[in-house]
PDB file of C-alpha atoms in Angstrom:
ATOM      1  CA  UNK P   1       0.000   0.000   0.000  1.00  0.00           C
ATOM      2  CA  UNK P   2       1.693   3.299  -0.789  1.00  0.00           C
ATOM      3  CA  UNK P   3       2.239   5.803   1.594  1.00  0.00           C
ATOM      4  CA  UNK P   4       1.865   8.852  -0.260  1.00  0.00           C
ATOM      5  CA  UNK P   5      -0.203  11.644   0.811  1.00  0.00           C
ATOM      6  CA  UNK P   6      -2.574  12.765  -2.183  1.00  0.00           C
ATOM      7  CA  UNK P   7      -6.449  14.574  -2.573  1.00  0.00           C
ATOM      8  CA  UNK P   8      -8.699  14.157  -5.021  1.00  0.00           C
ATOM      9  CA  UNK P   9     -11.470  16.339  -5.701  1.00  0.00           C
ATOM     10  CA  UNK P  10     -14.959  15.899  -7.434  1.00  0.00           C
ATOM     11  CA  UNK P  11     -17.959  17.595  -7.280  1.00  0.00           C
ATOM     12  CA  UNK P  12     -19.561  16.334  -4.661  1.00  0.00           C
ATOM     13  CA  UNK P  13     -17.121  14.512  -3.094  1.00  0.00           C
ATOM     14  CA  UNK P  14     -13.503  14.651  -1.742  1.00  0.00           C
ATOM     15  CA  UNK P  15     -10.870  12.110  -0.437  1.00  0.00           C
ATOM     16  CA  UNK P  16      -7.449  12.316   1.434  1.00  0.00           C
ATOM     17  CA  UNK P  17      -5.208   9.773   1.772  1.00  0.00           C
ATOM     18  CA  UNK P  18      -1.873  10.032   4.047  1.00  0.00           C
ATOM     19  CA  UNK P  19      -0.692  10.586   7.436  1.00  0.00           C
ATOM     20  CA  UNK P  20      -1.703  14.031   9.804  1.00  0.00           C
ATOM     21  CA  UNK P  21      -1.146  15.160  12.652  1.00  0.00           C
ATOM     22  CA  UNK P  22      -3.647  15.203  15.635  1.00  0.00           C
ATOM     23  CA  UNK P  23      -6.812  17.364  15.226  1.00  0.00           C
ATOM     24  CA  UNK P  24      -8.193  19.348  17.828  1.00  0.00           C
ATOM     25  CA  UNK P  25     -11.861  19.786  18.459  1.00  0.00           C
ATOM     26  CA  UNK P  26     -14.064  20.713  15.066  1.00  0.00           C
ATOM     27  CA  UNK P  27     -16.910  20.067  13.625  1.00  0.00           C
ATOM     28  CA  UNK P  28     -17.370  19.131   9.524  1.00  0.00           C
ATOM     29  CA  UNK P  29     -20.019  20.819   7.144  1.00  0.00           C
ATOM     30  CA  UNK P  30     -20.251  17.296   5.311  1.00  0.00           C
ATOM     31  CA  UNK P  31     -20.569  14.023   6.647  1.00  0.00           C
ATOM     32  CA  UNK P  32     -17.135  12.277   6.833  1.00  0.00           C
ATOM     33  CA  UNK P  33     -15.935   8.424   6.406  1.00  0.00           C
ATOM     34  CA  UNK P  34     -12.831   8.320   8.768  1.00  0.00           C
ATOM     35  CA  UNK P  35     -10.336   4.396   8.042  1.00  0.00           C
ATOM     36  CA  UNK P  36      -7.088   4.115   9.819  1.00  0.00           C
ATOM     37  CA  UNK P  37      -5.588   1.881   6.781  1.00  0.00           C
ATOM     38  CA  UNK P  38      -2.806   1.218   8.729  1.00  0.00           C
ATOM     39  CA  UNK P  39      -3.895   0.473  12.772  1.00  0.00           C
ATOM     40  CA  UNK P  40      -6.684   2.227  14.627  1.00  0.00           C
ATOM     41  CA  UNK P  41      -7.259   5.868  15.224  1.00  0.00           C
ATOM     42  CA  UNK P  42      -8.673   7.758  17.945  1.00  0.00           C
ATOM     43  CA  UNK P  43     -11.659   9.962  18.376  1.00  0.00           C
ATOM     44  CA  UNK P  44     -12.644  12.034  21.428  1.00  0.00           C
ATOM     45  CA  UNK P  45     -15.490  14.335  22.042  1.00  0.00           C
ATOM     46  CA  UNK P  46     -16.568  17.819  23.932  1.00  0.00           C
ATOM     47  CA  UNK P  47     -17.695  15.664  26.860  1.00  0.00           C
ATOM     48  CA  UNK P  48     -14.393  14.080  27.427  1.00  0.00           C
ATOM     49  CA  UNK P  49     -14.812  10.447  26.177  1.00  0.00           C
ATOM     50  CA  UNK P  50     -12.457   8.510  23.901  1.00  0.00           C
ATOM     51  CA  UNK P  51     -13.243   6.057  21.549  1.00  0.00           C
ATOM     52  CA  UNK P  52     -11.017   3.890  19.292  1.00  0.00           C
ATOM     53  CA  UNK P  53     -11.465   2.302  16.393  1.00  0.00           C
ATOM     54  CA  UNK P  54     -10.443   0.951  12.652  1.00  0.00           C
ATOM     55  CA  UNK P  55     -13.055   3.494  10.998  1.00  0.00           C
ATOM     56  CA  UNK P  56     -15.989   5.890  12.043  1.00  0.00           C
ATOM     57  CA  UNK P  57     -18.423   7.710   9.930  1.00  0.00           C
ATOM     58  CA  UNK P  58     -19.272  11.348  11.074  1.00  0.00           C
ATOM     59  CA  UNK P  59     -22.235  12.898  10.089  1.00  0.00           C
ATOM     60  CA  UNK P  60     -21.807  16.719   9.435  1.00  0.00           C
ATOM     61  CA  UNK P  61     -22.170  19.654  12.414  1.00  0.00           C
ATOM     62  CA  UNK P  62     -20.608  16.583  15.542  1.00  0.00           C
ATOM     63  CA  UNK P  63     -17.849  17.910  17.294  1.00  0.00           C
ATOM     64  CA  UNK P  64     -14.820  16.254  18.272  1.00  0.00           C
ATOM     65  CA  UNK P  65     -11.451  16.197  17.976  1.00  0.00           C
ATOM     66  CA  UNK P  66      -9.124  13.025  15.802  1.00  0.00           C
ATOM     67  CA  UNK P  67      -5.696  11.382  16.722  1.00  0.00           C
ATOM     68  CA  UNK P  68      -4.487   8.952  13.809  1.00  0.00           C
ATOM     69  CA  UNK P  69      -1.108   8.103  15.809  1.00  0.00           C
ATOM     70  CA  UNK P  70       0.461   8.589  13.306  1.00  0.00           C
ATOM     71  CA  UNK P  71      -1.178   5.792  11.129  1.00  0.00           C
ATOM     72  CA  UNK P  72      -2.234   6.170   7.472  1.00  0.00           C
ATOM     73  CA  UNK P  73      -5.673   7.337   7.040  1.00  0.00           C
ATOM     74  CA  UNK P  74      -8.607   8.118   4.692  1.00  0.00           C
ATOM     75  CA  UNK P  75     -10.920  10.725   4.587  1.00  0.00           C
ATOM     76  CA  UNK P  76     -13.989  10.741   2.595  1.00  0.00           C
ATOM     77  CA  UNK P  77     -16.160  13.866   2.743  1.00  0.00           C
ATOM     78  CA  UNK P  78     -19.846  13.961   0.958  1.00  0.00           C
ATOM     79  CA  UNK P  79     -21.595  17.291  -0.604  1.00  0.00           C
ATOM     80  CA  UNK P  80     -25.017  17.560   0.793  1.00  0.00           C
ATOM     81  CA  UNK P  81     -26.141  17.022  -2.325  1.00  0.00           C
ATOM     82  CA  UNK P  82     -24.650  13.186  -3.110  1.00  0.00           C
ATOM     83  CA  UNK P  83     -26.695  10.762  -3.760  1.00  0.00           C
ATOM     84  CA  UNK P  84     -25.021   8.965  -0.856  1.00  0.00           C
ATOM     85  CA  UNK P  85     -25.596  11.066   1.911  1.00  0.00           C
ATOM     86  CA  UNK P  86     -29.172  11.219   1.003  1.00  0.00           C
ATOM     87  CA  UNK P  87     -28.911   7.943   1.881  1.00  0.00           C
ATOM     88  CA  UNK P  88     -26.893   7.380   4.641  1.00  0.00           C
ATOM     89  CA  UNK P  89     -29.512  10.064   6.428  1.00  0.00           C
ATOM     90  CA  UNK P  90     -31.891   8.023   5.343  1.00  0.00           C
ATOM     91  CA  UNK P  91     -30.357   4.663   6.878  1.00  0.00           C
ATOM     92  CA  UNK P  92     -27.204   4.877   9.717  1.00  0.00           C
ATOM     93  CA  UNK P  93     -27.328   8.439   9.965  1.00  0.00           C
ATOM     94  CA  UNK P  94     -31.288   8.866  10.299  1.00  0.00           C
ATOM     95  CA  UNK P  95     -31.020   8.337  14.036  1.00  0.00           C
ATOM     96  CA  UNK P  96     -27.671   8.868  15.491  1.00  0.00           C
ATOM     97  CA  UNK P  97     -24.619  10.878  14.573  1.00  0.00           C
ATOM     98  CA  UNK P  98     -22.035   8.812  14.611  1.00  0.00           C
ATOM     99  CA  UNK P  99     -21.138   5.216  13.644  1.00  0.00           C
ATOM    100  CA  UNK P 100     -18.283   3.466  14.583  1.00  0.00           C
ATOM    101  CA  UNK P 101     -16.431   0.551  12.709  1.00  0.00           C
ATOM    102  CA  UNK P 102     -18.576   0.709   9.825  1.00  0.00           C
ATOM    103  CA  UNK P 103     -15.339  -0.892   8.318  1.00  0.00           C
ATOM    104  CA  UNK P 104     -13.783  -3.066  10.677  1.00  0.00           C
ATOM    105  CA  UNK P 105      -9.914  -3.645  10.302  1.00  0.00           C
ATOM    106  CA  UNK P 106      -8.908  -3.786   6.358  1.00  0.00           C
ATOM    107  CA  UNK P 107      -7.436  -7.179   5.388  1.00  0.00           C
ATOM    108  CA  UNK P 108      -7.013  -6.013   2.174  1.00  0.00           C
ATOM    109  CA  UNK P 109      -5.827  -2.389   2.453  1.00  0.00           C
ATOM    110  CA  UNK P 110      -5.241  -1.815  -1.359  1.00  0.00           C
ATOM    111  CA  UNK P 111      -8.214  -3.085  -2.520  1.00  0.00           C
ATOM    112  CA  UNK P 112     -10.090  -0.871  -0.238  1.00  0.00           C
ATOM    113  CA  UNK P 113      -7.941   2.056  -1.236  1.00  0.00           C
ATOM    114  CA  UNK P 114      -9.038   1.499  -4.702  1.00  0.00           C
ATOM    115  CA  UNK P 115     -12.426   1.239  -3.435  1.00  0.00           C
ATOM    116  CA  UNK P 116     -12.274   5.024  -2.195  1.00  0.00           C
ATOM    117  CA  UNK P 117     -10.932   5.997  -4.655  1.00  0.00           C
ATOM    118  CA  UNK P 118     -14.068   5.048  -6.302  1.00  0.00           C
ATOM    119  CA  UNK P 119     -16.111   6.481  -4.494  1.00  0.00           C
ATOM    120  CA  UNK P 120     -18.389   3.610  -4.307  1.00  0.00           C
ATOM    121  CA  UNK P 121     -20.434   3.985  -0.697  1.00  0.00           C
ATOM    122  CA  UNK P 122     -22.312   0.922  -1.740  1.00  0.00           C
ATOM    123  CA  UNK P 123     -19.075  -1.079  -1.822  1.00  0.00           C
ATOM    124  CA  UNK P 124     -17.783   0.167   1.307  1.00  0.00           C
ATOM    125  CA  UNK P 125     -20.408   0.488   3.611  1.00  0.00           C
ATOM    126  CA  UNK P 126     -22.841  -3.046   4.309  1.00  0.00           C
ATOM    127  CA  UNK P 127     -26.159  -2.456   3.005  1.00  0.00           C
ATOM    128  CA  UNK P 128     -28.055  -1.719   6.679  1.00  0.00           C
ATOM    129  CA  UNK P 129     -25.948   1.300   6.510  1.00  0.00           C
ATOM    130  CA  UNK P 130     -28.232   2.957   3.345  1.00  0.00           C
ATOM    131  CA  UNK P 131     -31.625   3.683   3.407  1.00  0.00           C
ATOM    132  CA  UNK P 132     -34.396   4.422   1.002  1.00  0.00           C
ATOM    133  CA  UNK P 133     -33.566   7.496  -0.700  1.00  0.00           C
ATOM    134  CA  UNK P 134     -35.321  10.434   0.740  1.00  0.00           C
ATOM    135  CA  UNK P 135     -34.866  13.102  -2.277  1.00  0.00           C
ATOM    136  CA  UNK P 136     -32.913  16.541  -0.830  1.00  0.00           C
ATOM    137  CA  UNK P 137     -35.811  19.181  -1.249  1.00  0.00           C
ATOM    138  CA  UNK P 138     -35.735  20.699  -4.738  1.00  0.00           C
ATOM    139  CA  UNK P 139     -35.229  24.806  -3.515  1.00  0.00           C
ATOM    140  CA  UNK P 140     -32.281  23.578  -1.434  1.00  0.00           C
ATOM    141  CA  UNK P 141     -31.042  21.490  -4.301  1.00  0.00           C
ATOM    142  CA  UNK P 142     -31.126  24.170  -6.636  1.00  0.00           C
ATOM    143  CA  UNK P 143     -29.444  26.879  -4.199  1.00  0.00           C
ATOM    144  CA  UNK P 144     -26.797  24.220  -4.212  1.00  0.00           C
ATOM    145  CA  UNK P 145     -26.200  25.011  -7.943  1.00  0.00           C
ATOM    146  CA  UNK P 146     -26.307  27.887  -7.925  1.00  0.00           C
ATOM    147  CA  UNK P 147     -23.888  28.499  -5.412  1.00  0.00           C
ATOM    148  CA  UNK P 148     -21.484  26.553  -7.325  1.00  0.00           C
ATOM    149  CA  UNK P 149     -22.257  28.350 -10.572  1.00  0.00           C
ATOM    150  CA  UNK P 150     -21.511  31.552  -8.515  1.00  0.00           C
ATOM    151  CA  UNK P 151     -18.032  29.741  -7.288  1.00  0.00           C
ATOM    152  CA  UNK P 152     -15.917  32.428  -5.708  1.00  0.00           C
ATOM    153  CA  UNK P 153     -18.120  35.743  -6.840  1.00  0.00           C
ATOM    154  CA  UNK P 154     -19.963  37.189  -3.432  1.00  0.00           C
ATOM    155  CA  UNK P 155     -23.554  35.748  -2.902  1.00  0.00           C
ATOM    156  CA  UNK P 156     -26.117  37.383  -1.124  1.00  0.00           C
ATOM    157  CA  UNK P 157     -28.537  35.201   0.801  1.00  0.00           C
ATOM    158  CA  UNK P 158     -31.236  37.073   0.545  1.00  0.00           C
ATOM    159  CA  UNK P 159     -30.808  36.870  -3.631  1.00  0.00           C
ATOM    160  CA  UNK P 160     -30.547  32.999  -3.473  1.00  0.00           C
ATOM    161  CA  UNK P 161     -33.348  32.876  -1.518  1.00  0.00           C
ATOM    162  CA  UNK P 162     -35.350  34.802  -4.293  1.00  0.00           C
ATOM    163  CA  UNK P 163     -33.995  32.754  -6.603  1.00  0.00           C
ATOM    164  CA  UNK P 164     -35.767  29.734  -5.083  1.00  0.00           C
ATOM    165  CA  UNK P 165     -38.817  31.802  -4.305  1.00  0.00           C
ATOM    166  CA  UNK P 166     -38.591  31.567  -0.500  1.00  0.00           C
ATOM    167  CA  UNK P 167     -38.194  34.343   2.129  1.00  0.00           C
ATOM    168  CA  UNK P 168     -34.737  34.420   3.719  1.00  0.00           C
ATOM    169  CA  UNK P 169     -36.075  33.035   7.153  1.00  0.00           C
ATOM    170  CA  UNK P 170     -38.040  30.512   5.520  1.00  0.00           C
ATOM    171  CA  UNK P 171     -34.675  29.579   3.208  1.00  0.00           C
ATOM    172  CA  UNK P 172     -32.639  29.640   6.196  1.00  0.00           C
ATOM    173  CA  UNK P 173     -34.804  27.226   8.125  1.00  0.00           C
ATOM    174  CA  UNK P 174     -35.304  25.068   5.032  1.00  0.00           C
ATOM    175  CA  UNK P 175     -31.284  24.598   4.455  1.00  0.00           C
ATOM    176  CA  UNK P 176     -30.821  23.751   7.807  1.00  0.00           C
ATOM    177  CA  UNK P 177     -33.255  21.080   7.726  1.00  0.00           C
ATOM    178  CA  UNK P 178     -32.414  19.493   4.902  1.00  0.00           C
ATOM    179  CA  UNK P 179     -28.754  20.001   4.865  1.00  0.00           C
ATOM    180  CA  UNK P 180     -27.967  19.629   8.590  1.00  0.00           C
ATOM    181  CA  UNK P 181     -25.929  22.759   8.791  1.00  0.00           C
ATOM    182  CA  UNK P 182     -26.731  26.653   8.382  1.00  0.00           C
ATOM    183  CA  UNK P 183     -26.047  28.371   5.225  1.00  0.00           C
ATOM    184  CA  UNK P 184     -23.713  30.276   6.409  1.00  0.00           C
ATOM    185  CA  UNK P 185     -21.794  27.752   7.763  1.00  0.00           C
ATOM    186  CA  UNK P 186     -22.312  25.281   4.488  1.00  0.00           C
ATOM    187  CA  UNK P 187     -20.699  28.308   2.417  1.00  0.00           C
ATOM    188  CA  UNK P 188     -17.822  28.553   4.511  1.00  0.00           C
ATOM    189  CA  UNK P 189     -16.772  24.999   3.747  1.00  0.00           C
ATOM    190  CA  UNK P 190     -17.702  25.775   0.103  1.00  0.00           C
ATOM    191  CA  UNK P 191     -14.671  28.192  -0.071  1.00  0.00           C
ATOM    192  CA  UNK P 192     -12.436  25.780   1.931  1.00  0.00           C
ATOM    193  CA  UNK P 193     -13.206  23.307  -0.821  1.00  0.00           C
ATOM    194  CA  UNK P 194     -12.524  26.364  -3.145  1.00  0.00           C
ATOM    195  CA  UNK P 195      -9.162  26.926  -1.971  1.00  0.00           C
ATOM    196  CA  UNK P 196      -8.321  23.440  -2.644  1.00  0.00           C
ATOM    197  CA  UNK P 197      -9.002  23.802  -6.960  1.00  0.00           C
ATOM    198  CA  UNK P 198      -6.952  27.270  -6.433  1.00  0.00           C
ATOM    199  CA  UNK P 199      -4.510  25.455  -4.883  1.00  0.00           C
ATOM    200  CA  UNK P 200      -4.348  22.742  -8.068  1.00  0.00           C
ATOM    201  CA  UNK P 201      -4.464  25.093  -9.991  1.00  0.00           C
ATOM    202  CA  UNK P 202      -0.530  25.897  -8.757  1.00  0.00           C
ATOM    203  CA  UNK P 203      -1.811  29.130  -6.230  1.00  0.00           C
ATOM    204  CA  UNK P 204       0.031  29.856  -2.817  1.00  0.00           C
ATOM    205  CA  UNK P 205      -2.760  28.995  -0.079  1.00  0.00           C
ATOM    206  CA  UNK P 206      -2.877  33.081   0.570  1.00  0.00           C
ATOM    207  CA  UNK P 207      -3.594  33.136  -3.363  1.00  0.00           C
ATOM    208  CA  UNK P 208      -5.825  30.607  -3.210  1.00  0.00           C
ATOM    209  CA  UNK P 209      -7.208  32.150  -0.050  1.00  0.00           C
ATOM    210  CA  UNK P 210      -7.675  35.271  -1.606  1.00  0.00           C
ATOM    211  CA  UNK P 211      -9.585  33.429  -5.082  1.00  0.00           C
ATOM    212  CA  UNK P 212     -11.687  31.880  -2.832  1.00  0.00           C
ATOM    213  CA  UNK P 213     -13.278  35.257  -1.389  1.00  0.00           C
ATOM    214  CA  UNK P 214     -11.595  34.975   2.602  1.00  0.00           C
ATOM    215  CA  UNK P 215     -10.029  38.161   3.783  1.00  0.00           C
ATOM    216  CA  UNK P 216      -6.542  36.767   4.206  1.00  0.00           C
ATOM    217  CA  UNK P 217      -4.426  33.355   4.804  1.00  0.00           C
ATOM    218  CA  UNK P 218      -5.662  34.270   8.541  1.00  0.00           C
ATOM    219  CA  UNK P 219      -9.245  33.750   7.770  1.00  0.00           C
ATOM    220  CA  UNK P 220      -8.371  30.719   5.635  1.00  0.00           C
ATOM    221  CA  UNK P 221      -6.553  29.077   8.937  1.00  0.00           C
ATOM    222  CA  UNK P 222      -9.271  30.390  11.600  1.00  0.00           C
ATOM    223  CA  UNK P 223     -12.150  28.634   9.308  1.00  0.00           C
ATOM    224  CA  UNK P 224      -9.664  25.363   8.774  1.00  0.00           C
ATOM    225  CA  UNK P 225      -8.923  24.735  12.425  1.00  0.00           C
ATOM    226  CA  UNK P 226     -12.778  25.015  13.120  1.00  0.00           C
ATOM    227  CA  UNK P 227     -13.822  22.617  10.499  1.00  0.00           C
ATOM    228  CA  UNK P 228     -10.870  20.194   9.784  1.00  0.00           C
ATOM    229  CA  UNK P 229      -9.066  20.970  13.150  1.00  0.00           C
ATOM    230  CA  UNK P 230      -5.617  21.641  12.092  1.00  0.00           C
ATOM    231  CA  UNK P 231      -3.802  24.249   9.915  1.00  0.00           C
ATOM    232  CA  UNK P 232      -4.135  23.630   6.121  1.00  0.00           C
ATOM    233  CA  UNK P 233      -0.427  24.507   5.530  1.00  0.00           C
ATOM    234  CA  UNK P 234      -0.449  20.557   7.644  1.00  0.00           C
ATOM    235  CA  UNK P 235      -2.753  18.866   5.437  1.00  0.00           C
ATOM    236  CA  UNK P 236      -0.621  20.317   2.215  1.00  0.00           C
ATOM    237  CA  UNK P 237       2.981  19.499   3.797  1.00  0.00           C
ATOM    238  CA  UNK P 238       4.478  16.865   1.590  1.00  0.00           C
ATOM    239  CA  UNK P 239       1.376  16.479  -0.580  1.00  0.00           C
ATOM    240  CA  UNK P 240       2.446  14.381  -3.745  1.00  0.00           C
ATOM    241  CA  UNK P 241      -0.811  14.723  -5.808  1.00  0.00           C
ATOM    242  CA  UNK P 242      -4.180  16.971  -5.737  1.00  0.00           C
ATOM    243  CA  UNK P 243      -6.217  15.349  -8.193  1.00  0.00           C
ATOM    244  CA  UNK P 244      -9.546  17.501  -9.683  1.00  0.00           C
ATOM    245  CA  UNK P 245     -11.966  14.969 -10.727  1.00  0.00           C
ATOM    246  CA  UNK P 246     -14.490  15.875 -13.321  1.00  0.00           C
TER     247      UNK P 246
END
């Protein structure tokens, strides 16, 4: 299994694969497939409890905090707006926010490597972990577009709400619901996701910073320790490939 540290990016998707450093308390905008490849990480929460395990699957907006000791993990986030996580709400994730060992120790580390890099849930995950599809509401589907046809060019709320013909509390309420997060918080991880093509596209993370519509590399590493938990200059230290997929 190689030990390379590499992204890949896809619409409504993203993996990492390598070694980091511990991460301190944060919270994700996306639900989050966590695999030590290598041994068993560590997870500990707000309230002070530990647990480890081979793999845990996050569901967006639960705080806590991730040691990997150092092993070789994966990360696979989902938009909203995948198929997937419509799914997983609807099964695993409809009534708690966390499972643990979804994917119990890998005998066969490559082949599951391939297997994320796939993107394949259905492969990954046993079948009692998805649902019946429960359809993401079509407003809040189509904000979703729109924000990424807007990519980095200022968005007013208020306008996207008009957009889908809701008023802006009703909008606000409505992407909470059905996304699991706020709006405001959901576009913050947009540009965090934003900095990452920047960054492909051979940009210094203040350029990319800066592309992505945040004040300054500052901003960039205040928003990254809340929602990854560590500085992004971390998660980019020895990167060997950043992979957009189309």
């Amino acid at each position: 299994m190689t030990q390379e540290k590499r992204i890949w990016l896809a619409r409504d998707r993203a993996l990492f694969l390598g070694e980091l450093p511990p991460a301190r308390m944060h919270a994700h905008a996306a639900p989050v497939l966590l695999i030590g490849l290598s041994g068993p990480i560590t997870l500990h929460f707000p309230d002070g409890r530990r647990e480890t395990c081979h793999s845990a699957l996050v569901n967006a907006d639960v705080k806590h905090g991730l040691d990997s000791g150092g092993e070789y993990i994966a990360s696979l986030y989902l938009e909203p707006d995948a198929p997937e996580t419509r799914l997983l709400k609807a099964g695993w994730l409809s009534d708690r926010p966390l499972v643990f060992d979804p994917i119990l120790s890998p005998a066969r580390p490559r082949s599951l490597e391939r297997r994320l890099q796939s993107f394949d849930m259905s492969q990954l995950l046993p079948a009692s972990a998805l649902g019946h599809r429960a359809e993401l509401d079509n407003r809040i589907a189509r904000s979703l577009d729109y924000l990424r046809e807007a990519g980095d060019q200022p968005f007013n709320r208020a306008n996207l709400a008009n957009q889908v013909h809701l008023s802006e509390s009703r909008f606000n309420h409505l992407f909470r619901e059905e996304v699991g997060i706020s709006f405001r918080r959901y576009r913050s991880w947009s540009r965090l996701r934003s900095v990452f093509y920047h960054v492909a596209k051979n940009q210094s993370l203040t350029e990319a910073a800066l592309s992505a519509g945040l004040h300054d590399s500052a901003h960039l590493s205040r928003m990254f320790q809340d929602m990854i938990g560590i500085a992004p200059s971390r998660v980019l230290r020895g990167l060997q490939g950043l992979q957009v997929l189309r």
